[in-house]
Coordinates of C-alpha atoms in Angstrom, one line a residue:
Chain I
X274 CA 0.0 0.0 0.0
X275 CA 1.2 3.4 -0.8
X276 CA 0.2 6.9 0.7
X277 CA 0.3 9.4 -0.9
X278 CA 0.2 13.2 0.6
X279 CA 0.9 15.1 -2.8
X280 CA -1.5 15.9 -6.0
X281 CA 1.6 16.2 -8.2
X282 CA 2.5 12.3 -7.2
X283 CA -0.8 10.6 -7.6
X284 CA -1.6 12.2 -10.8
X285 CA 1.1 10.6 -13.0
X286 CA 1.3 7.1 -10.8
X287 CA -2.0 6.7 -11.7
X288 CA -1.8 7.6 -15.1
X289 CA 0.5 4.5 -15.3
X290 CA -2.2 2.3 -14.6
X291 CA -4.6 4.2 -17.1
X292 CA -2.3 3.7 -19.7
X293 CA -2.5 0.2 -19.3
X294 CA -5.8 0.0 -18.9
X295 CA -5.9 -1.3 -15.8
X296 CA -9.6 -0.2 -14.2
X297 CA -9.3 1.9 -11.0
X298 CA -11.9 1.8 -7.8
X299 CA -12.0 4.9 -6.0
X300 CA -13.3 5.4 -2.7
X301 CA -13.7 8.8 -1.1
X302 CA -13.8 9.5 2.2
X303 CA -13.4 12.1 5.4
X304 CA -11.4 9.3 7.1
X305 CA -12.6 8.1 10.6
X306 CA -13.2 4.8 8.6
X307 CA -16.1 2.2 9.8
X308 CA -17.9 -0.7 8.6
X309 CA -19.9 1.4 5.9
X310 CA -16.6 2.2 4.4
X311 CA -15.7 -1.2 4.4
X312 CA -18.1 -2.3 2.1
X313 CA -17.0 -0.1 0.2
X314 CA -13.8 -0.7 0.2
X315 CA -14.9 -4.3 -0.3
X316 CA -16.5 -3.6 -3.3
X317 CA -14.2 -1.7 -5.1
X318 CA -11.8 -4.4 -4.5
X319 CA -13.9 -6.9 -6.1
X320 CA -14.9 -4.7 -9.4
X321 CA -11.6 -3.4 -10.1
X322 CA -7.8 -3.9 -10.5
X323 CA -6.4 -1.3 -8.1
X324 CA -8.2 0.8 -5.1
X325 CA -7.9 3.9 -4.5
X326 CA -8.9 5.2 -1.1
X327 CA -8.9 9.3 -0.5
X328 CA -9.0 10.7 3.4
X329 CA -10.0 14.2 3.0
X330 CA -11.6 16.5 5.5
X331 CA -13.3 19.0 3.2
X332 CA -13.5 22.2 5.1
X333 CA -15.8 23.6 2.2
X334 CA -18.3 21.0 2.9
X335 CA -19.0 22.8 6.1
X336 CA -20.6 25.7 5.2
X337 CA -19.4 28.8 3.7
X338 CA -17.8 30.2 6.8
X339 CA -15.3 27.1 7.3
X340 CA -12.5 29.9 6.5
X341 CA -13.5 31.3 9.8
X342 CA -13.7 27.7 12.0
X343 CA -10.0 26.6 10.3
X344 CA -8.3 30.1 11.4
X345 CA -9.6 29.3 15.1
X346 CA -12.2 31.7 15.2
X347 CA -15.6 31.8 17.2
X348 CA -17.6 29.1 15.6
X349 CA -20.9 30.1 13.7
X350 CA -23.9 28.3 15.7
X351 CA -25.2 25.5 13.7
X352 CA -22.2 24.9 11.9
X353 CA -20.4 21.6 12.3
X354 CA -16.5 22.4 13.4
X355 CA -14.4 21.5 11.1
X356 CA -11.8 21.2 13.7
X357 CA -13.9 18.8 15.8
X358 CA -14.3 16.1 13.0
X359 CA -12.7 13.1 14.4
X360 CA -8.9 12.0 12.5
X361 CA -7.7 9.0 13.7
X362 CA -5.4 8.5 10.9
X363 CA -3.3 5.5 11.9
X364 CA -6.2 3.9 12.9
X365 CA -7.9 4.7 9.2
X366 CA -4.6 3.9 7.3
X367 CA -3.7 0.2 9.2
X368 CA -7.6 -0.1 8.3
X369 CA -6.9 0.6 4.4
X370 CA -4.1 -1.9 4.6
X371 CA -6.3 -4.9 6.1
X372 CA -8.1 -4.6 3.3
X373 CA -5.8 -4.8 0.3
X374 CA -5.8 -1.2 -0.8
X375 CA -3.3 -0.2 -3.7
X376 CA -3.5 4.0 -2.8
X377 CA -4.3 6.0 0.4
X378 CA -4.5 9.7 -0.8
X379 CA -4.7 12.4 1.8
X380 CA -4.1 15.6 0.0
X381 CA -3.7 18.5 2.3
X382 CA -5.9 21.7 2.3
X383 CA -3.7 23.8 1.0
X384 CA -3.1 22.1 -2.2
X385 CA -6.6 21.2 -2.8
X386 CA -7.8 25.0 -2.2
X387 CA -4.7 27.0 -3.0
X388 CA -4.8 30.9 -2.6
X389 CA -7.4 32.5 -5.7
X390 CA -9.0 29.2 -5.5
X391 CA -12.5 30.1 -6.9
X392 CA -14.4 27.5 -8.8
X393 CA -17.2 25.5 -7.7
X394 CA -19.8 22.7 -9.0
X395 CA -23.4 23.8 -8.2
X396 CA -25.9 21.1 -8.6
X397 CA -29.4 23.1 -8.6
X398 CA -32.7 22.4 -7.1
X399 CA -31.1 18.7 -5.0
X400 CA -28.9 20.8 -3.4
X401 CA -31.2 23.4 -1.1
X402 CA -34.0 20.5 0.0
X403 CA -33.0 18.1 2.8
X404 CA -29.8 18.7 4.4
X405 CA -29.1 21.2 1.7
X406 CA -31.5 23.5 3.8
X407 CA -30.0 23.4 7.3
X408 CA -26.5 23.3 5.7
X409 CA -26.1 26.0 2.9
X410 CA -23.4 25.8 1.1
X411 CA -22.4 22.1 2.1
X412 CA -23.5 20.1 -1.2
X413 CA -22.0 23.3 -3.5
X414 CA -18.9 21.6 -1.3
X415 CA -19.1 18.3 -1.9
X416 CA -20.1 18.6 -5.0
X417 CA -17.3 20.6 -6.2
X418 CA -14.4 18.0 -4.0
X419 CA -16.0 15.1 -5.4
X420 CA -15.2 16.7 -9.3
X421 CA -12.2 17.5 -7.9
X422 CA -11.0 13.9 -6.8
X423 CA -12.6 12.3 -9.7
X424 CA -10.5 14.5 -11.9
X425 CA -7.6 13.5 -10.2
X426 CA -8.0 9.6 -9.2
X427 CA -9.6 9.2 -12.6
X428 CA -11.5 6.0 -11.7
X429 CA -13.6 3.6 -13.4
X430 CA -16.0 3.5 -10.7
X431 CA -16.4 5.1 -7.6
X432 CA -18.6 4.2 -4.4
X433 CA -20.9 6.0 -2.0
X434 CA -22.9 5.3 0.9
X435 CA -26.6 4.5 0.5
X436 CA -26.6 6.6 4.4
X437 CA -25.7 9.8 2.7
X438 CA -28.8 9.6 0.5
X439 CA -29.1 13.2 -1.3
X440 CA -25.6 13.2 -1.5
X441 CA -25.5 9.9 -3.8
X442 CA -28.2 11.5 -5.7
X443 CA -26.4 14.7 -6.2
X444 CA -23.2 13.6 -7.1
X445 CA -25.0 10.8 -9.6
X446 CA -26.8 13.6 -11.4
X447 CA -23.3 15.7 -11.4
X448 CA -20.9 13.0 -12.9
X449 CA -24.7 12.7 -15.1
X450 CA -24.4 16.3 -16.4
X451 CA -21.0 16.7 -16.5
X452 CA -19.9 13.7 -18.8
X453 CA -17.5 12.9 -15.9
X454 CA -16.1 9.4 -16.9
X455 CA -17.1 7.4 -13.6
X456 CA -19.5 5.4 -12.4
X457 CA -21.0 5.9 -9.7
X458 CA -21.9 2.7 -7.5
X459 CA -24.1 3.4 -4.3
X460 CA -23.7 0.7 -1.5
X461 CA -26.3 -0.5 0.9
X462 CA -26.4 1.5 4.6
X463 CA -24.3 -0.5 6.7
X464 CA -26.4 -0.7 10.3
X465 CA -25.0 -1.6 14.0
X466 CA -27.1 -4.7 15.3
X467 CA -29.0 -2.0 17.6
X468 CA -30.3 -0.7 14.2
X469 CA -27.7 2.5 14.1
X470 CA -26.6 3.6 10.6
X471 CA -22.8 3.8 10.7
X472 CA -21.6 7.1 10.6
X473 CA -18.4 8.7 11.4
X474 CA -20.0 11.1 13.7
X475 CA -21.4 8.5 15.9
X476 CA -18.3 8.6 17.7
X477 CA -19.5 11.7 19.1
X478 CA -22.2 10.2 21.0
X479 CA -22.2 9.4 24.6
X480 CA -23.7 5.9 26.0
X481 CA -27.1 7.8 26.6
X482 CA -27.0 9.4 23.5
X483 CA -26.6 6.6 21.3
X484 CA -29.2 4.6 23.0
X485 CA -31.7 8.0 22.1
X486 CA -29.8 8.0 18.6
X487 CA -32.2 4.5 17.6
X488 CA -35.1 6.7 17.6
X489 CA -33.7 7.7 13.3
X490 CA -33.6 3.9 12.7
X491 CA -36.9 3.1 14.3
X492 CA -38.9 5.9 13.4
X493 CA -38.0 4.5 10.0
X494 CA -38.6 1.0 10.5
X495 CA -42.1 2.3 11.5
X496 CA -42.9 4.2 8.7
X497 CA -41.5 1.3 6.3
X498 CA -44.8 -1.0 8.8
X499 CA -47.2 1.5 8.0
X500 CA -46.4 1.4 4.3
X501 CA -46.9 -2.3 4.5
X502 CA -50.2 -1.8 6.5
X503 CA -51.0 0.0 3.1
X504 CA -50.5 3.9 4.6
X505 CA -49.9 6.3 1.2
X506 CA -50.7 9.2 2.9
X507 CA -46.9 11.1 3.3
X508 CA -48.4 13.4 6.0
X509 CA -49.7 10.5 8.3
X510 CA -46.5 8.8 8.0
X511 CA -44.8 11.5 8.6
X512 CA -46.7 12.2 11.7
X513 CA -45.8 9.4 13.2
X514 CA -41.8 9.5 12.7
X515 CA -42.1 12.4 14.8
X516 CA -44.5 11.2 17.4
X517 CA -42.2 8.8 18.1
X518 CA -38.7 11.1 18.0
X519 CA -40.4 13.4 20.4
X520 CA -40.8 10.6 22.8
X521 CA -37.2 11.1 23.4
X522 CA -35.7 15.0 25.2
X523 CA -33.0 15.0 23.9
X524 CA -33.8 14.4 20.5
X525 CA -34.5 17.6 18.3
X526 CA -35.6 16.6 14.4
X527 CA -34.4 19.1 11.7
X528 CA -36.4 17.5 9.1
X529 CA -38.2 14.5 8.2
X530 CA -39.1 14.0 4.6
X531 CA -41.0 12.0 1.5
X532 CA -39.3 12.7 -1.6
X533 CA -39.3 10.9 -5.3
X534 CA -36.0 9.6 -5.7
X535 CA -35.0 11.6 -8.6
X536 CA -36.4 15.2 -8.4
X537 CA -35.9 15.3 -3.8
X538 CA -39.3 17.2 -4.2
X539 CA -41.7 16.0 -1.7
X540 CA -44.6 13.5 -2.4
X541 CA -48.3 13.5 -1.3
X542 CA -48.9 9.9 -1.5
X543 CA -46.3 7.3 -1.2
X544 CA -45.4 4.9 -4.6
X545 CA -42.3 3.3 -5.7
X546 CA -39.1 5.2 -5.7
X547 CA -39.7 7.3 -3.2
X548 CA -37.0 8.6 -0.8
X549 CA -37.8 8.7 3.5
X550 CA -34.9 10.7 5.1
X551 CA -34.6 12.1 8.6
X552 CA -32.6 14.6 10.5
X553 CA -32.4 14.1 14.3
X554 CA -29.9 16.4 16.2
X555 CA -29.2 13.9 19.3
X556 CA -27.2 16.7 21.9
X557 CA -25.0 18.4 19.8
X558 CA -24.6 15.6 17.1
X559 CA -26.6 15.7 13.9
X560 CA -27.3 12.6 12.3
X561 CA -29.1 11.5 9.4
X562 CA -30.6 7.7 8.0
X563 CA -32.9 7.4 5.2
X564 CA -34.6 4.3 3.9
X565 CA -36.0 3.9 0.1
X566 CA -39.4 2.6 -0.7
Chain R
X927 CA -12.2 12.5 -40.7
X928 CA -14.9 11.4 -38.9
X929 CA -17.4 13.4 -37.6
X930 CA -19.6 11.8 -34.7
X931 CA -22.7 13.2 -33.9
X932 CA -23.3 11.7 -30.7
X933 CA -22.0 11.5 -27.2
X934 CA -22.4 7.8 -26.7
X935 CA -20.0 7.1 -30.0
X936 CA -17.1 9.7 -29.3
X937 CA -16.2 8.5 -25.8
X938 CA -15.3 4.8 -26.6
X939 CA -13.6 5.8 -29.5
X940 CA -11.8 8.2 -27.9
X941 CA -11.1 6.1 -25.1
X942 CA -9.1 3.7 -27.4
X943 CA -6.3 6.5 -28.1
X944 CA -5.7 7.1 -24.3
X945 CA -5.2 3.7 -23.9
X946 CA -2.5 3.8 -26.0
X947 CA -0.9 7.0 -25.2
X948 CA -1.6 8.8 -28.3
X949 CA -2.0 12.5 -27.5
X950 CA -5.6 14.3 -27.9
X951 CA -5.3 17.9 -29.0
X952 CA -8.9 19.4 -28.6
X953 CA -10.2 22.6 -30.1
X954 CA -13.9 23.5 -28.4
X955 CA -15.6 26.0 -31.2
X956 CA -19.1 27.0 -31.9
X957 CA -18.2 26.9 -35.3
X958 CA -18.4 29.7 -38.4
X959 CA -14.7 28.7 -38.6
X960 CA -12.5 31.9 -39.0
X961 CA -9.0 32.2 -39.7
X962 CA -8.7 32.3 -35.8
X963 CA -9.5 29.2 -35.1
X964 CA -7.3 27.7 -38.0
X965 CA -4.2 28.9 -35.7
X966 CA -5.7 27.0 -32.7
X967 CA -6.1 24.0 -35.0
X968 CA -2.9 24.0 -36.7
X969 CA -1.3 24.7 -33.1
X970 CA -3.0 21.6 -32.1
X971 CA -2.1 19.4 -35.5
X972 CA 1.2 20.2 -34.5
X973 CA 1.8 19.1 -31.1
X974 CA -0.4 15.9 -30.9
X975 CA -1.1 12.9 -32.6
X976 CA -4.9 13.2 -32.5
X977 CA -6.9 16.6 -33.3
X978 CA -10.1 16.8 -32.2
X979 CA -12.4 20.1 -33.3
X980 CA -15.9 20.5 -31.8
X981 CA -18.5 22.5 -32.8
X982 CA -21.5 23.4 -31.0
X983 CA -22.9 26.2 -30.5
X984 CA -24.0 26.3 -26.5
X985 CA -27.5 27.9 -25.8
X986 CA -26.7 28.6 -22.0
X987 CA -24.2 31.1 -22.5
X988 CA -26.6 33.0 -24.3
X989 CA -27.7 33.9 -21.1
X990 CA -30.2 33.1 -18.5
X991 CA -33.0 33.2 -20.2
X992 CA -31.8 30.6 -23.5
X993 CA -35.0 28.5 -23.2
X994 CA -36.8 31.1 -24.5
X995 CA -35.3 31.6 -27.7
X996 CA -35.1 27.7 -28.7
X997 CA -38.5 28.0 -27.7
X998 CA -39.2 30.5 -30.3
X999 CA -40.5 33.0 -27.5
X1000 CA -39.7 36.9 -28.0
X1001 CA -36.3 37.5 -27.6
X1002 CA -35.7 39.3 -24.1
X1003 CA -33.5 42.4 -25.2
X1004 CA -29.8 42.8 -24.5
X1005 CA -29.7 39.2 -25.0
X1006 CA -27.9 37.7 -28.2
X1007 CA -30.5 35.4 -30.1
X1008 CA -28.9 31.9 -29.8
X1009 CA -30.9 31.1 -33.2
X1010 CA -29.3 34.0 -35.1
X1011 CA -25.6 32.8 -34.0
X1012 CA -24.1 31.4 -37.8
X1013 CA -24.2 28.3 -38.6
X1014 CA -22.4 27.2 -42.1
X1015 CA -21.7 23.5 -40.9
X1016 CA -21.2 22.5 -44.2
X1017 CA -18.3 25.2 -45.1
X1018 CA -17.0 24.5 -41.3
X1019 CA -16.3 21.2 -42.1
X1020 CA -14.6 21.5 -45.1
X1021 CA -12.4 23.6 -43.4
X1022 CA -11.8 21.3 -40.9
X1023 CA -10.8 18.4 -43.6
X1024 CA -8.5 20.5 -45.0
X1025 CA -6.5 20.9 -41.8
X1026 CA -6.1 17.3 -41.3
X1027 CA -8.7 17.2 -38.6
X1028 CA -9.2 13.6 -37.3
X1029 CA -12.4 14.2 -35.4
X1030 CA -15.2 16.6 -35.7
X1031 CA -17.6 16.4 -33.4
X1032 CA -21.0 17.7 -33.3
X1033 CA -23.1 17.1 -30.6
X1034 CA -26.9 18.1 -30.1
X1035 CA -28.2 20.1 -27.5
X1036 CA -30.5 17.6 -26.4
X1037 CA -28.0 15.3 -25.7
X1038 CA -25.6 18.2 -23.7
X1039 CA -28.6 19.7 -21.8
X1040 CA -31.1 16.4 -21.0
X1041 CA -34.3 17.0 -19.3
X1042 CA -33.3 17.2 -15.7
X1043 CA -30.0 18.9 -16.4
X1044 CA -28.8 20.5 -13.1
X1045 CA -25.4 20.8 -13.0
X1046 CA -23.0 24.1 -13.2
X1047 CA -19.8 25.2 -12.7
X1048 CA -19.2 28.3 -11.5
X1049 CA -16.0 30.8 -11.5
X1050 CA -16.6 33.2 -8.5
X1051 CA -15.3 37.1 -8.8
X1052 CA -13.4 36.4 -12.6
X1053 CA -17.2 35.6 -14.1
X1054 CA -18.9 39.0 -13.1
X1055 CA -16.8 41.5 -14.6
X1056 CA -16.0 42.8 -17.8
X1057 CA -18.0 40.8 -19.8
X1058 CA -20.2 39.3 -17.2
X1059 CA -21.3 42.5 -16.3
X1060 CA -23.3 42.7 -19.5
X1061 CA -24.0 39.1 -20.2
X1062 CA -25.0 37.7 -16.4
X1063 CA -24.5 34.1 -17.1
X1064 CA -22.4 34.1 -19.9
X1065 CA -19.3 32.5 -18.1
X1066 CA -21.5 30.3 -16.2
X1067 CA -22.4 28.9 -19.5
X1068 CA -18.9 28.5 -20.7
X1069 CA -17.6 27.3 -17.6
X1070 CA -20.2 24.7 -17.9
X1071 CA -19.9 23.8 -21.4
X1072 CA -16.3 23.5 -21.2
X1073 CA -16.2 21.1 -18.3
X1074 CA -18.5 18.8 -19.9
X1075 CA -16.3 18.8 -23.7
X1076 CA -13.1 18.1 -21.6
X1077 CA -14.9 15.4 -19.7
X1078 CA -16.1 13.6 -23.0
X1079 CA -13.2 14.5 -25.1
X1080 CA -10.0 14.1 -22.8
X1081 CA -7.7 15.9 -24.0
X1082 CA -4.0 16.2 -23.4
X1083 CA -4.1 19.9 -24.8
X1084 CA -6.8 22.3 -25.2
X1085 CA -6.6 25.5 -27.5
X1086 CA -8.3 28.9 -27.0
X1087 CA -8.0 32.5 -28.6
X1088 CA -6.8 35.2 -26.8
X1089 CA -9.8 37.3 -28.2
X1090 CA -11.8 36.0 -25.8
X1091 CA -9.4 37.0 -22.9
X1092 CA -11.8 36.8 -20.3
X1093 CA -12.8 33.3 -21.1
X1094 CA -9.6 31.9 -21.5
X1095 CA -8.4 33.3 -17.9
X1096 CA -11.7 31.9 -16.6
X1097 CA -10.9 28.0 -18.1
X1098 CA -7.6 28.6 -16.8
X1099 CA -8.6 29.0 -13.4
X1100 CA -10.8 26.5 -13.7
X1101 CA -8.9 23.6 -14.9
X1102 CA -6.5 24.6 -11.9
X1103 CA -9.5 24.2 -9.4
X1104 CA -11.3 21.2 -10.8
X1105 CA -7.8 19.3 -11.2
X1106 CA -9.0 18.6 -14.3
X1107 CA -6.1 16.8 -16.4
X1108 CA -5.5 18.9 -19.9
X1109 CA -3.4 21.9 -20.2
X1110 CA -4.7 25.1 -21.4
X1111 CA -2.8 26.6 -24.4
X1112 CA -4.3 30.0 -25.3
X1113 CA -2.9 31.3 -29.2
X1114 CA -2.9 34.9 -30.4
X1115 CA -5.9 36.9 -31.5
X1116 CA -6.0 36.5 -35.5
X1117 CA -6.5 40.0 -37.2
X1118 CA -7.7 41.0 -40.4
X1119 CA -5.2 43.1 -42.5
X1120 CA -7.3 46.4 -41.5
X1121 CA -6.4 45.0 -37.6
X1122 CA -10.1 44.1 -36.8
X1123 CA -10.0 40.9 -34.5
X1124 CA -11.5 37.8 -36.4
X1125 CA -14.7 36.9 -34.9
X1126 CA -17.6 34.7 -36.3
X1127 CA -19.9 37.6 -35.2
X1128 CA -18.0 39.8 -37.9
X1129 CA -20.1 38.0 -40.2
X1130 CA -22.8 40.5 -38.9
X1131 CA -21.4 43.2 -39.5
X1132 CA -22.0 45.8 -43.0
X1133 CA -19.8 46.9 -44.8
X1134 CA -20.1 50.6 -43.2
X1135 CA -20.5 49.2 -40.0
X1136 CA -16.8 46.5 -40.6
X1137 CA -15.0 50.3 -40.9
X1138 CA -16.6 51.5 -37.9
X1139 CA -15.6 48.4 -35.9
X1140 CA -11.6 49.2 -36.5
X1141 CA -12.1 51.7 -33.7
X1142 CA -11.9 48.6 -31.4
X1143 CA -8.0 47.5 -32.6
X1144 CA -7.7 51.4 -33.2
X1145 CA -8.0 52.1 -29.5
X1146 CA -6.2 49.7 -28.1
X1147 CA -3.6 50.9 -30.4
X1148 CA -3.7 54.2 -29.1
X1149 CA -3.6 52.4 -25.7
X1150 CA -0.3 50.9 -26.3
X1151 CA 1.3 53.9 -28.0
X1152 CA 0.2 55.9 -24.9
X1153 CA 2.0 53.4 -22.9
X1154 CA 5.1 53.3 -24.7
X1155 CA 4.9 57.2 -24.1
X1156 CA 5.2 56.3 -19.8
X1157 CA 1.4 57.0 -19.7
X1158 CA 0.7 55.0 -16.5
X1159 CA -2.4 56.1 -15.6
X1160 CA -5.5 53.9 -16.6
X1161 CA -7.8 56.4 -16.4
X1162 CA -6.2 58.4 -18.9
X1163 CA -5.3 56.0 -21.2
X1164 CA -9.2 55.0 -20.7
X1165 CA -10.6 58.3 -21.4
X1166 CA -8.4 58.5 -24.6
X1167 CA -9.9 55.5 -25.8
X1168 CA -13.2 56.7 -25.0
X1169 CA -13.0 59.5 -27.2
X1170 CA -11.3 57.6 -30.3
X1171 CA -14.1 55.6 -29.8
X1172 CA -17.1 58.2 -29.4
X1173 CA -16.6 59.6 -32.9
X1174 CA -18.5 56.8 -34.5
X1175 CA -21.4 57.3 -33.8
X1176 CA -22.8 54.1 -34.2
X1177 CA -20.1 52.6 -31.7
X1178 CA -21.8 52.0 -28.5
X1179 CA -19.2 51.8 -25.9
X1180 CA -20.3 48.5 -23.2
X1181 CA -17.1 49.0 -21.3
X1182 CA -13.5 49.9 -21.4
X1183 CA -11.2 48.4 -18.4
X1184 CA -8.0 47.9 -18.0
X1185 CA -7.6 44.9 -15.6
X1186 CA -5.1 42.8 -13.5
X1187 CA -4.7 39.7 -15.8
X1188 CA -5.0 37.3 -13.3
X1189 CA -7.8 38.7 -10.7
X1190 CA -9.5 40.9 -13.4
X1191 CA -9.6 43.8 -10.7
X1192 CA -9.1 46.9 -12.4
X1193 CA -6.0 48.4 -11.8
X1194 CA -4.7 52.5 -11.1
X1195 CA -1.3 52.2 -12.4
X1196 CA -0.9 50.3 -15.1
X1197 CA 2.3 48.1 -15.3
X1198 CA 2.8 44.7 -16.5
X1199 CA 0.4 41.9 -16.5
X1200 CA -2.4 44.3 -17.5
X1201 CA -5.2 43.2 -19.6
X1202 CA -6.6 46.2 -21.7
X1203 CA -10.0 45.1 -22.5
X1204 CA -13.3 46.3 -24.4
X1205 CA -16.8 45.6 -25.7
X1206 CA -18.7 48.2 -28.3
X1207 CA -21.8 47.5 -29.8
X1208 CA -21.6 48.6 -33.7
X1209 CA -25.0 48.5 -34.6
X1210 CA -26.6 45.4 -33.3
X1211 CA -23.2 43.7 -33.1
X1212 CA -21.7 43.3 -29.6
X1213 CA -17.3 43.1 -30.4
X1214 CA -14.7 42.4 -28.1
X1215 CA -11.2 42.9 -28.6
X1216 CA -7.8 43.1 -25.8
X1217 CA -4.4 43.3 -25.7
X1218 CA -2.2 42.0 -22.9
X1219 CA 0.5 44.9 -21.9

């Protein structure tokens, strides 16, 4: 395994491979590696010749005053620190190595944003519902680090979380629109046995806190019953998600929504391809699951 | 030469020269081929085993509002119709064979702009002045357009006229940002022997009105000479241009700046680096034309 801390070093190893036509898998990643990466990383070891991993914490992703949070100044409220996201990177990279990949890429901040740095990937109308609403700013970020990784890996196919719904949506539609040559390949949510959708940001949670943190996977597990019990009606099923969040203090939702798959606009009456996704803030952790009918 | 219509063909064909290393030269047009672009495509014939010319003429940096006139809808004013831009494919491709061209492509604007199409890229600050300040969109449209050819073509070098200074600056900045593997190569404007700036939109022009559109190389002419005399003042040197250009009377001034070449900010003092730019309306044609001090 070889990591790699330089764009100027990747680009032309790589390049080797393309030549040869060797197909490339590309994961990419904040780091603080879990199970949900794994099958990812799985995956991509399976479909192609060499794996890529990147560990990038994109400060654009969170929000548009991240200049502020990485010069150590007061932290906007409601903005994630970008400080505070967990790196554990010996951890992540003896992780990577378990699992047979060819590249770890961590660029650093400075070279992925240098000084006059001013272009950025907008993907309209997915980007403001959902998260998009109580994070401005964060998928004009991940859409534009995304482009900018997939320009330099180059892959054949690259994988995403299932968890991060909108954001698989948005960054198919992008590599879509943009003729990026990649495919994109969205993997299933990986779950604890308690239910829990992995996240990175789980590690935030206190004992309490993640037992209060189930309420995202059951409300969803409820809503997929009522569905089953023949409930169309989004409103009523929507009700009861957050009946049955509020049950729990400490538990403040930021949204719960019925969307078609393709357009994120919301539906009245629930079919096929439709999206359910959930924002809980549990304390001061925000976390997110979805679930697609 | 083979000329490929659609976006499906081009990319595996494409695909097989990368593979084995041949070089792509790309040249991005919306075609009514000019003398200009023969210098960008003999530049390109020269450096790499492939040339690759496309021609397409891109309705969303006609501005916002582009829907409209492919609609057939009255044409909001200020905005150049997208149906009047020239379109002799047939003469365009003849020229084309002649230069040894080994791919023209051609793609339709149903298969660039899809129903759902959502994507943009955007170049903050360089996209809003100059000729963004009259054209809101414009560079949003370029920026867009350009991302997308480079994505389906792949090209090791990519040619663009200094005519358009403002757009080539813009694509330079954002192939830098996006990490997006091609190099930039931007070729001398092309003048007529009277020193107006080779343009398709010259096509437009009458015959009175092709003498009253010299004041454009006219006044940057007078720019430089008052330079060479240790005229350092842009605003000077401006309002000299100005009046040159105010004695045609129909020459309507859009702007006259004289800019840092890498920020576009407009500059006090000029020294070197500068970017002496203009756009004057001669009738109903809008013309641009720069030089680079």
């Amino acid at each position: 395994m070889i990591v790699i801390r330089s764009l100027r070093k990747i680009i032309p190893l790589l390049r080797k491979y393309k030549v040869r036509n060797k197909s490339i898998g590309f994961v990419p990643t904040m780091g603080a590696l879990h199970k949900g990466h794994l099958s990812l990383i799985r995956e991509a070891r399976k479909e192609n010749d060499i794996v890529v991993v990147s560990i990038f914490v994109n400060p654009v992703q969170f929000g548009p005053k991240w200049l502020w949070l990485s010069e150590a100044k007061p932290r906007p409220s409601g903005l994630e620190d970008f400080r505070r996201y967990p790196r554990p990177i010996k951890k992540d990279l003896s992780f990577c190595l378990k699992e047979g990949v060819d590249f770890v890429f961590l660029p650093k901040v400075k070279e992925m944003y240098p000084e006059g740095f001013k272009t950025y990937v907008m993907v309209e109308e997915l980007s403001d519902v959902l998260c998009g609403k109580s994070r401005p700013g964060h998928f004009r970020g991940v859409a534009t680090v995304v482009t900018k990784l997939l320009n330099i890996v180059g892959p054949d196919n690259a994988y995403f979380g299932q968890k991060d719904a909108q954001q698989a949506i948005i960054i198919k539609r992008m590599v879509k629109d943009l003729n990026i040559p990649a495919r994109i390949k969205v993997m299933p949510t990986v779950r604890g046995k308690d239910g829990l959708a992995l996240s990175s940001r789980n590690t935030y949670l206190s004992e309490k806190e993640r037992k209060d943190a189930l309420v995202l996977s059951r409300s969803l597990k409820l809503a997929r019953d009522l569905i089953k019990r023949r409930e169309k009606r989004a409103k009523k099923v929507i009700l009861s998600m957050r009946q049955l969040i509020q049950r729990k203090k400490k538990a403040k939702i930021d949204y719960i929504d019925i969307v078609d798959i393709s357009t994120l606009k919301p539906v009245k009456k629930i079919s096929k391809n439709c999206l359910i996704a959930l924002a809980v803030q549990i304390g001061k952790t925000r976390l997110i699951d979805n679930i697609i009918i």
